[in-house]
């Protein structure tokens, strides 16, 4: 049993370090620590407008989010792993060949994730944050914060595991219904008191520690995980489903694009893979909706900031995550024997990316109309297009076709943050000075095109 | 067709291919033989511009592979060792996809012919990721010949195929050559060479220890295995 656990740990480490390089990967926690230290140091500027409590609240939600991302990777990313490493090579699938039950393996798998990411994210984050605070003479209780942030992380992880189990047992429809309930609820109670967000148990455990809250946290972590384990269902893709040939039909429709056959392939990959086209709803529209709901509340802390501008910038950045989906399905080795260059494949992905941008584009337009700011539509659209293009060009330049994995490399990740952070902050700041300065974002477009051009050369 | 001069590839300290000179002429069915790990795959990857040599020159169909790998991939059909057709296309869709990349027209019938010839029409509407290894190999064979190239380069052509299919593939290769095509295969099964090849090269630990026609007097009538052991010792 312990042997299995140890091998899984090793496997995880090797898998990561094989992709990011040993050193790059070992430095990743250091980058996390540096980022959280900067975050807490920045309080020296922002302390007038954001209270210490709100910062604490923010980081507890951040870790909750990280936990659900890790869990979500388990849910949506399993397939990616299979494709890259072959199912047989992952220990998680060894119940087919070894006398161990699936339940044991998955229990190990979850515990491994928790411990592994504790050292990768939670610990360095806390260390950096507390260290930064000490420098500017603010004090947090390190061990308590470590514990409560860890709880935040585990609650996120555990709930996403539960969602994945519901999905595996009841299918897409049940999952969407389940996700829709809180979303509808939030929309319905738009006047919702912000106080609700202060009731996150892991956060309360820090501000007002008590046995009752501690138990609540433990229950929130254990119950969903245990339910997931009880109803665990592992699908081995043995079924050979038959599909109608839709290739020519779709690619003929897209013929006006230079890369219609690639776009058709992207579309088919996307809609036939686990989660289907519902992934757009699950990993794009739902988060966008949440941002839409939370942002005005969060921005109350920073008076005078233009919510619509910030929202547009955030959506532009989130849009670039669709590029990750697109490249997830491909390795260049599956094209290396065909008359194609890496640049061809990158270009085709960017074509699909522009087409997918219709969704965030509509979201931004809808938000502008909803905010009663139709007058500003040109500014907002320009801002959206510029940010989306710029972020994706940086992503392409830094990571090429290997986005998900490369961003775990400390150096790459740091360059990514440095290339994007200041630009995005700058745009928001300019909008603050004078709304018309948003039009300056047009400058990002030639910059992006230049970066893309360099990327094609770099990756060939 | 293929001219290789002083070609070497090092991976760190390993000399995967070591100063190989080789010439393959039009109309040959050339077999590159050697045990596992002797450098066959590395050799093929350099011939097809998938990796850059450490040293030496390669020209394929008169094209300098180093200078213009894309052109070489256009002109030849290639089957790599590890077949990885994209996961979420069906077998048939994959062939159509390749046909589009190669800018072919009226390819449907040709695809159909391959499904029938290699007897996998029943699997053509199944996603590549769910296909068995053998079926994937059939698909890779079809994709390499789709544009009827002058030269086809195949790493281990018969791998994962049952004896009946092996027979069919061998027949097809022989037929292809008799119609004026040129085929370059690698294999670790020595006897395949005697069955179908017109000439061969034997590679061992990165060095080409023999190259010549199958009727070369040095080989004689003995099993190729004996000939190989004599060369190596
Ligand atoms: N990418 C690589 N990195 C390091 N060593 C490699 C790599 N590819 C092949 N090798 C080594 O080169 C030698 C030849 O390998 P290969 O060409 O695959 O042989 P074959 O195809 O004849 O079995 C082996 O010793 C192998 O371990
Ligand atoms: Mg090989």
PDB file of C-alpha atoms in Angstrom, chain A residues 129-351:
ATOM      1  CA  UNK A 129       3.057  35.626   2.074  1.00  0.00           C
ATOM      2  CA  UNK A 130       4.009  35.632   5.751  1.00  0.00           C
ATOM      3  CA  UNK A 131       7.607  36.614   4.997  1.00  0.00           C
ATOM      4  CA  UNK A 132       6.442  39.556   2.892  1.00  0.00           C
ATOM      5  CA  UNK A 133       4.125  40.637   5.673  1.00  0.00           C
ATOM      6  CA  UNK A 134       6.909  40.586   8.258  1.00  0.00           C
ATOM      7  CA  UNK A 135       8.990  42.945   6.120  1.00  0.00           C
ATOM      8  CA  UNK A 136       6.242  45.550   6.147  1.00  0.00           C
ATOM      9  CA  UNK A 137       5.572  44.904   9.798  1.00  0.00           C
ATOM     10  CA  UNK A 138       2.287  43.061   9.531  1.00  0.00           C
ATOM     11  CA  UNK A 139       1.958  39.864  11.415  1.00  0.00           C
ATOM     12  CA  UNK A 140       0.179  36.647  10.686  1.00  0.00           C
ATOM     13  CA  UNK A 141       0.233  33.425  12.611  1.00  0.00           C
ATOM     14  CA  UNK A 142       2.203  31.213  10.232  1.00  0.00           C
ATOM     15  CA  UNK A 143       1.016  27.770  11.290  1.00  0.00           C
ATOM     16  CA  UNK A 144      -2.605  28.753  11.588  1.00  0.00           C
ATOM     17  CA  UNK A 145      -2.490  30.382   8.153  1.00  0.00           C
ATOM     18  CA  UNK A 146      -0.778  27.337   6.692  1.00  0.00           C
ATOM     19  CA  UNK A 147      -3.528  25.165   8.125  1.00  0.00           C
ATOM     20  CA  UNK A 148      -6.422  27.322   6.965  1.00  0.00           C
ATOM     21  CA  UNK A 149      -5.015  27.872   3.485  1.00  0.00           C
ATOM     22  CA  UNK A 150      -4.448  24.138   3.250  1.00  0.00           C
ATOM     23  CA  UNK A 151      -8.083  23.594   4.200  1.00  0.00           C
ATOM     24  CA  UNK A 152      -9.142  26.040   1.478  1.00  0.00           C
ATOM     25  CA  UNK A 153      -7.087  24.103  -1.037  1.00  0.00           C
ATOM     26  CA  UNK A 154      -8.465  20.735   0.075  1.00  0.00           C
ATOM     27  CA  UNK A 155     -12.066  21.925   0.066  1.00  0.00           C
ATOM     28  CA  UNK A 156     -11.683  23.056  -3.550  1.00  0.00           C
ATOM     29  CA  UNK A 157     -10.021  19.797  -4.516  1.00  0.00           C
ATOM     30  CA  UNK A 158     -12.516  17.639  -2.730  1.00  0.00           C
ATOM     31  CA  UNK A 159     -15.542  19.382  -4.260  1.00  0.00           C
ATOM     32  CA  UNK A 160     -14.216  19.045  -7.750  1.00  0.00           C
ATOM     33  CA  UNK A 161     -13.593  15.344  -7.139  1.00  0.00           C
ATOM     34  CA  UNK A 162     -17.197  15.098  -6.056  1.00  0.00           C
ATOM     35  CA  UNK A 163     -18.321  16.873  -9.215  1.00  0.00           C
ATOM     36  CA  UNK A 164     -16.254  14.503 -11.317  1.00  0.00           C
ATOM     37  CA  UNK A 165     -17.851  11.518  -9.606  1.00  0.00           C
ATOM     38  CA  UNK A 166     -21.322  12.914 -10.160  1.00  0.00           C
ATOM     39  CA  UNK A 167     -20.374  13.443 -13.747  1.00  0.00           C
ATOM     40  CA  UNK A 168     -19.083   9.894 -14.138  1.00  0.00           C
ATOM     41  CA  UNK A 169     -22.213   8.412 -12.574  1.00  0.00           C
ATOM     42  CA  UNK A 170     -25.015  10.623 -13.754  1.00  0.00           C
ATOM     43  CA  UNK A 171     -23.572  12.236 -16.830  1.00  0.00           C
ATOM     44  CA  UNK A 172     -23.298  15.725 -18.194  1.00  0.00           C
ATOM     45  CA  UNK A 173     -26.864  16.850 -17.661  1.00  0.00           C
ATOM     46  CA  UNK A 174     -26.873  16.214 -13.933  1.00  0.00           C
ATOM     47  CA  UNK A 175     -23.580  18.024 -13.553  1.00  0.00           C
ATOM     48  CA  UNK A 176     -24.737  21.107 -15.409  1.00  0.00           C
ATOM     49  CA  UNK A 177     -27.975  21.207 -13.464  1.00  0.00           C
ATOM     50  CA  UNK A 178     -25.973  21.040 -10.295  1.00  0.00           C
ATOM     51  CA  UNK A 179     -23.685  23.841 -11.411  1.00  0.00           C
ATOM     52  CA  UNK A 180     -26.598  25.874 -12.641  1.00  0.00           C
ATOM     53  CA  UNK A 181     -28.321  25.939  -9.256  1.00  0.00           C
ATOM     54  CA  UNK A 182     -25.778  28.118  -7.425  1.00  0.00           C
ATOM     55  CA  UNK A 183     -25.306  30.271 -10.499  1.00  0.00           C
ATOM     56  CA  UNK A 184     -29.032  30.939 -10.859  1.00  0.00           C
ATOM     57  CA  UNK A 185     -29.171  31.486  -7.163  1.00  0.00           C
ATOM     58  CA  UNK A 186     -26.461  34.123  -7.395  1.00  0.00           C
ATOM     59  CA  UNK A 187     -28.132  35.845 -10.330  1.00  0.00           C
ATOM     60  CA  UNK A 188     -31.469  35.798  -8.579  1.00  0.00           C
ATOM     61  CA  UNK A 189     -30.038  37.358  -5.448  1.00  0.00           C
ATOM     62  CA  UNK A 190     -27.902  39.855  -7.226  1.00  0.00           C
ATOM     63  CA  UNK A 191     -28.342  42.278  -4.425  1.00  0.00           C
ATOM     64  CA  UNK A 192     -26.710  39.553  -2.367  1.00  0.00           C
ATOM     65  CA  UNK A 193     -24.897  40.676   0.712  1.00  0.00           C
ATOM     66  CA  UNK A 194     -21.157  40.448   0.251  1.00  0.00           C
ATOM     67  CA  UNK A 195     -21.033  39.057   3.787  1.00  0.00           C
ATOM     68  CA  UNK A 196     -21.844  35.618   2.442  1.00  0.00           C
ATOM     69  CA  UNK A 197     -18.326  35.358   1.089  1.00  0.00           C
ATOM     70  CA  UNK A 198     -16.884  35.962   4.507  1.00  0.00           C
ATOM     71  CA  UNK A 199     -18.417  32.710   5.695  1.00  0.00           C
ATOM     72  CA  UNK A 200     -15.909  30.460   3.919  1.00  0.00           C
ATOM     73  CA  UNK A 201     -15.119  28.083   6.815  1.00  0.00           C
ATOM     74  CA  UNK A 202     -11.375  27.932   6.213  1.00  0.00           C
ATOM     75  CA  UNK A 203     -11.263  31.738   6.342  1.00  0.00           C
ATOM     76  CA  UNK A 204     -13.403  31.864   9.481  1.00  0.00           C
ATOM     77  CA  UNK A 205     -11.061  29.334  11.057  1.00  0.00           C
ATOM     78  CA  UNK A 206      -8.284  31.884  10.718  1.00  0.00           C
ATOM     79  CA  UNK A 207     -10.166  34.922  11.940  1.00  0.00           C
ATOM     80  CA  UNK A 208     -12.212  33.270  14.678  1.00  0.00           C
ATOM     81  CA  UNK A 209     -10.741  29.848  15.384  1.00  0.00           C
ATOM     82  CA  UNK A 210     -13.069  27.472  17.171  1.00  0.00           C
ATOM     83  CA  UNK A 211     -13.566  23.748  17.422  1.00  0.00           C
ATOM     84  CA  UNK A 212     -16.866  23.999  15.601  1.00  0.00           C
ATOM     85  CA  UNK A 213     -15.321  25.662  12.548  1.00  0.00           C
ATOM     86  CA  UNK A 214     -12.427  23.235  12.584  1.00  0.00           C
ATOM     87  CA  UNK A 215     -14.884  20.349  12.450  1.00  0.00           C
ATOM     88  CA  UNK A 216     -16.840  22.041   9.659  1.00  0.00           C
ATOM     89  CA  UNK A 217     -13.647  22.313   7.635  1.00  0.00           C
ATOM     90  CA  UNK A 218     -12.754  18.685   8.189  1.00  0.00           C
ATOM     91  CA  UNK A 219     -16.261  17.596   7.218  1.00  0.00           C
ATOM     92  CA  UNK A 220     -16.149  19.727   4.061  1.00  0.00           C
ATOM     93  CA  UNK A 221     -12.928  18.033   3.037  1.00  0.00           C
ATOM     94  CA  UNK A 222     -13.720  14.473   4.017  1.00  0.00           C
ATOM     95  CA  UNK A 223     -17.378  14.038   3.139  1.00  0.00           C
ATOM     96  CA  UNK A 224     -17.173  14.907  -0.572  1.00  0.00           C
ATOM     97  CA  UNK A 225     -13.997  12.837  -0.937  1.00  0.00           C
ATOM     98  CA  UNK A 226     -15.519   9.843   0.792  1.00  0.00           C
ATOM     99  CA  UNK A 227     -18.691  10.075  -1.260  1.00  0.00           C
ATOM    100  CA  UNK A 228     -16.532  10.264  -4.381  1.00  0.00           C
ATOM    101  CA  UNK A 229     -14.652   7.170  -3.326  1.00  0.00           C
ATOM    102  CA  UNK A 230     -17.802   5.213  -2.513  1.00  0.00           C
ATOM    103  CA  UNK A 231     -19.357   5.992  -5.857  1.00  0.00           C
ATOM    104  CA  UNK A 232     -16.096   5.803  -7.708  1.00  0.00           C
ATOM    105  CA  UNK A 233     -16.496   4.764 -11.283  1.00  0.00           C
ATOM    106  CA  UNK A 234     -13.588   4.325 -13.567  1.00  0.00           C
ATOM    107  CA  UNK A 235     -14.328   4.193 -17.246  1.00  0.00           C
ATOM    108  CA  UNK A 236     -11.931   2.248 -19.267  1.00  0.00           C
ATOM    109  CA  UNK A 237     -12.351   3.286 -22.843  1.00  0.00           C
ATOM    110  CA  UNK A 238     -12.949  -0.196 -24.139  1.00  0.00           C
ATOM    111  CA  UNK A 239     -16.087   0.596 -25.957  1.00  0.00           C
ATOM    112  CA  UNK A 240     -15.506   1.178 -29.612  1.00  0.00           C
ATOM    113  CA  UNK A 241     -18.071   3.780 -30.406  1.00  0.00           C
ATOM    114  CA  UNK A 242     -18.852   4.352 -34.040  1.00  0.00           C
ATOM    115  CA  UNK A 243     -18.908   7.883 -35.365  1.00  0.00           C
ATOM    116  CA  UNK A 244     -20.294   9.254 -38.564  1.00  0.00           C
ATOM    117  CA  UNK A 245     -17.664  10.832 -40.805  1.00  0.00           C
ATOM    118  CA  UNK A 246     -18.150  14.544 -40.281  1.00  0.00           C
ATOM    119  CA  UNK A 247     -14.762  15.673 -41.480  1.00  0.00           C
ATOM    120  CA  UNK A 248     -15.437  16.708 -45.059  1.00  0.00           C
ATOM    121  CA  UNK A 249     -18.813  18.188 -44.256  1.00  0.00           C
ATOM    122  CA  UNK A 250     -17.390  20.549 -41.631  1.00  0.00           C
ATOM    123  CA  UNK A 251     -14.170  21.341 -43.404  1.00  0.00           C
ATOM    124  CA  UNK A 252     -16.085  22.299 -46.560  1.00  0.00           C
ATOM    125  CA  UNK A 253     -18.099  24.753 -44.503  1.00  0.00           C
ATOM    126  CA  UNK A 254     -14.937  26.322 -43.120  1.00  0.00           C
ATOM    127  CA  UNK A 255     -13.275  26.386 -46.499  1.00  0.00           C
ATOM    128  CA  UNK A 256     -12.842  30.166 -46.493  1.00  0.00           C
ATOM    129  CA  UNK A 257     -10.220  29.715 -43.795  1.00  0.00           C
ATOM    130  CA  UNK A 258      -6.773  28.678 -44.945  1.00  0.00           C
ATOM    131  CA  UNK A 259      -6.578  25.966 -42.325  1.00  0.00           C
ATOM    132  CA  UNK A 260     -10.063  24.535 -42.553  1.00  0.00           C
ATOM    133  CA  UNK A 261      -8.993  20.917 -42.102  1.00  0.00           C
ATOM    134  CA  UNK A 262      -7.072  21.737 -38.947  1.00  0.00           C
ATOM    135  CA  UNK A 263      -9.972  23.693 -37.568  1.00  0.00           C
ATOM    136  CA  UNK A 264     -12.254  20.790 -38.305  1.00  0.00           C
ATOM    137  CA  UNK A 265      -9.894  18.520 -36.431  1.00  0.00           C
ATOM    138  CA  UNK A 266      -9.781  20.953 -33.497  1.00  0.00           C
ATOM    139  CA  UNK A 267     -13.548  21.047 -33.458  1.00  0.00           C
ATOM    140  CA  UNK A 268     -13.891  17.265 -33.550  1.00  0.00           C
ATOM    141  CA  UNK A 269     -11.197  16.783 -30.877  1.00  0.00           C
ATOM    142  CA  UNK A 270     -12.947  19.257 -28.737  1.00  0.00           C
ATOM    143  CA  UNK A 271     -16.481  18.012 -29.081  1.00  0.00           C
ATOM    144  CA  UNK A 272     -15.659  14.311 -28.884  1.00  0.00           C
ATOM    145  CA  UNK A 273     -13.328  14.462 -25.905  1.00  0.00           C
ATOM    146  CA  UNK A 274     -14.425  14.022 -22.323  1.00  0.00           C
ATOM    147  CA  UNK A 275     -16.878  16.706 -21.289  1.00  0.00           C
ATOM    148  CA  UNK A 276     -17.575  17.563 -24.915  1.00  0.00           C
ATOM    149  CA  UNK A 277     -18.404  21.058 -26.030  1.00  0.00           C
ATOM    150  CA  UNK A 278     -19.807  21.472 -22.517  1.00  0.00           C
ATOM    151  CA  UNK A 279     -16.244  22.281 -21.532  1.00  0.00           C
ATOM    152  CA  UNK A 280     -16.895  25.786 -22.843  1.00  0.00           C
ATOM    153  CA  UNK A 281     -19.688  26.157 -20.333  1.00  0.00           C
ATOM    154  CA  UNK A 282     -17.813  24.441 -17.552  1.00  0.00           C
ATOM    155  CA  UNK A 283     -14.430  26.076 -17.811  1.00  0.00           C
ATOM    156  CA  UNK A 284     -15.185  29.356 -19.512  1.00  0.00           C
ATOM    157  CA  UNK A 285     -18.727  30.658 -19.206  1.00  0.00           C
ATOM    158  CA  UNK A 286     -19.215  29.672 -15.561  1.00  0.00           C
ATOM    159  CA  UNK A 287     -15.973  31.345 -14.415  1.00  0.00           C
ATOM    160  CA  UNK A 288     -16.813  34.428 -16.510  1.00  0.00           C
ATOM    161  CA  UNK A 289     -20.212  34.596 -14.901  1.00  0.00           C
ATOM    162  CA  UNK A 290     -18.658  34.313 -11.465  1.00  0.00           C
ATOM    163  CA  UNK A 291     -16.225  37.107 -12.290  1.00  0.00           C
ATOM    164  CA  UNK A 292     -19.158  39.197 -13.474  1.00  0.00           C
ATOM    165  CA  UNK A 293     -20.938  38.624 -10.166  1.00  0.00           C
ATOM    166  CA  UNK A 294     -17.972  39.017  -7.845  1.00  0.00           C
ATOM    167  CA  UNK A 295     -16.063  41.792  -9.535  1.00  0.00           C
ATOM    168  CA  UNK A 296     -18.323  44.713  -8.571  1.00  0.00           C
ATOM    169  CA  UNK A 297     -18.174  43.511  -4.982  1.00  0.00           C
ATOM    170  CA  UNK A 298     -14.419  43.142  -4.961  1.00  0.00           C
ATOM    171  CA  UNK A 299     -13.921  46.474  -6.681  1.00  0.00           C
ATOM    172  CA  UNK A 300     -15.905  48.232  -3.993  1.00  0.00           C
ATOM    173  CA  UNK A 301     -12.690  47.972  -2.043  1.00  0.00           C
ATOM    174  CA  UNK A 302     -10.919  50.036  -4.714  1.00  0.00           C
ATOM    175  CA  UNK A 303     -13.256  52.952  -5.322  1.00  0.00           C
ATOM    176  CA  UNK A 304     -13.271  54.645  -8.679  1.00  0.00           C
ATOM    177  CA  UNK A 305     -12.037  51.685 -10.710  1.00  0.00           C
ATOM    178  CA  UNK A 306     -14.008  51.157 -13.915  1.00  0.00           C
ATOM    179  CA  UNK A 307     -15.660  47.759 -13.473  1.00  0.00           C
ATOM    180  CA  UNK A 308     -16.376  47.283 -17.158  1.00  0.00           C
ATOM    181  CA  UNK A 309     -12.746  47.925 -18.091  1.00  0.00           C
ATOM    182  CA  UNK A 310     -11.472  45.483 -15.483  1.00  0.00           C
ATOM    183  CA  UNK A 311     -14.045  42.914 -16.547  1.00  0.00           C
ATOM    184  CA  UNK A 312     -13.034  43.253 -20.195  1.00  0.00           C
ATOM    185  CA  UNK A 313      -9.360  42.830 -19.332  1.00  0.00           C
ATOM    186  CA  UNK A 314     -10.116  39.754 -17.201  1.00  0.00           C
ATOM    187  CA  UNK A 315     -12.245  38.180 -19.944  1.00  0.00           C
ATOM    188  CA  UNK A 316      -9.497  38.906 -22.477  1.00  0.00           C
ATOM    189  CA  UNK A 317      -7.032  37.073 -20.278  1.00  0.00           C
ATOM    190  CA  UNK A 318      -9.401  34.192 -19.652  1.00  0.00           C
ATOM    191  CA  UNK A 319     -10.015  33.907 -23.373  1.00  0.00           C
ATOM    192  CA  UNK A 320      -6.386  32.997 -23.843  1.00  0.00           C
ATOM    193  CA  UNK A 321      -6.955  29.850 -21.786  1.00  0.00           C
ATOM    194  CA  UNK A 322      -8.876  28.540 -24.784  1.00  0.00           C
ATOM    195  CA  UNK A 323      -5.556  28.341 -26.561  1.00  0.00           C
ATOM    196  CA  UNK A 324      -4.492  25.805 -23.929  1.00  0.00           C
ATOM    197  CA  UNK A 325      -7.482  23.626 -24.742  1.00  0.00           C
ATOM    198  CA  UNK A 326      -6.621  23.733 -28.401  1.00  0.00           C
ATOM    199  CA  UNK A 327      -3.038  22.624 -28.002  1.00  0.00           C
ATOM    200  CA  UNK A 328      -3.834  20.033 -25.350  1.00  0.00           C
ATOM    201  CA  UNK A 329      -4.852  17.589 -28.014  1.00  0.00           C
ATOM    202  CA  UNK A 330      -1.716  17.737 -30.084  1.00  0.00           C
ATOM    203  CA  UNK A 331       1.910  16.872 -29.938  1.00  0.00           C
ATOM    204  CA  UNK A 332       4.038  17.864 -32.856  1.00  0.00           C
ATOM    205  CA  UNK A 333       5.312  14.301 -33.151  1.00  0.00           C
ATOM    206  CA  UNK A 334       1.977  13.311 -34.656  1.00  0.00           C
ATOM    207  CA  UNK A 335       2.685  15.719 -37.507  1.00  0.00           C
ATOM    208  CA  UNK A 336       6.436  15.429 -37.802  1.00  0.00           C
ATOM    209  CA  UNK A 337       6.284  12.968 -40.710  1.00  0.00           C
ATOM    210  CA  UNK A 338       3.832  15.094 -42.692  1.00  0.00           C
ATOM    211  CA  UNK A 339       4.829  18.101 -44.779  1.00  0.00           C
ATOM    212  CA  UNK A 340       4.157  20.587 -41.994  1.00  0.00           C
ATOM    213  CA  UNK A 341       6.227  22.863 -39.810  1.00  0.00           C
ATOM    214  CA  UNK A 342       5.570  23.713 -36.190  1.00  0.00           C
ATOM    215  CA  UNK A 343       4.669  27.193 -37.408  1.00  0.00           C
ATOM    216  CA  UNK A 344       1.934  25.711 -39.621  1.00  0.00           C
ATOM    217  CA  UNK A 345       0.404  23.942 -36.652  1.00  0.00           C
ATOM    218  CA  UNK A 346       0.693  27.068 -34.492  1.00  0.00           C
ATOM    219  CA  UNK A 347      -0.963  29.148 -37.196  1.00  0.00           C
ATOM    220  CA  UNK A 348      -3.785  26.679 -37.497  1.00  0.00           C
ATOM    221  CA  UNK A 349      -4.310  26.752 -33.736  1.00  0.00           C
ATOM    222  CA  UNK A 350      -4.413  30.534 -33.813  1.00  0.00           C
ATOM    223  CA  UNK A 351      -7.061  30.371 -36.508  1.00  0.00           C
TER     224      UNK A 351
END
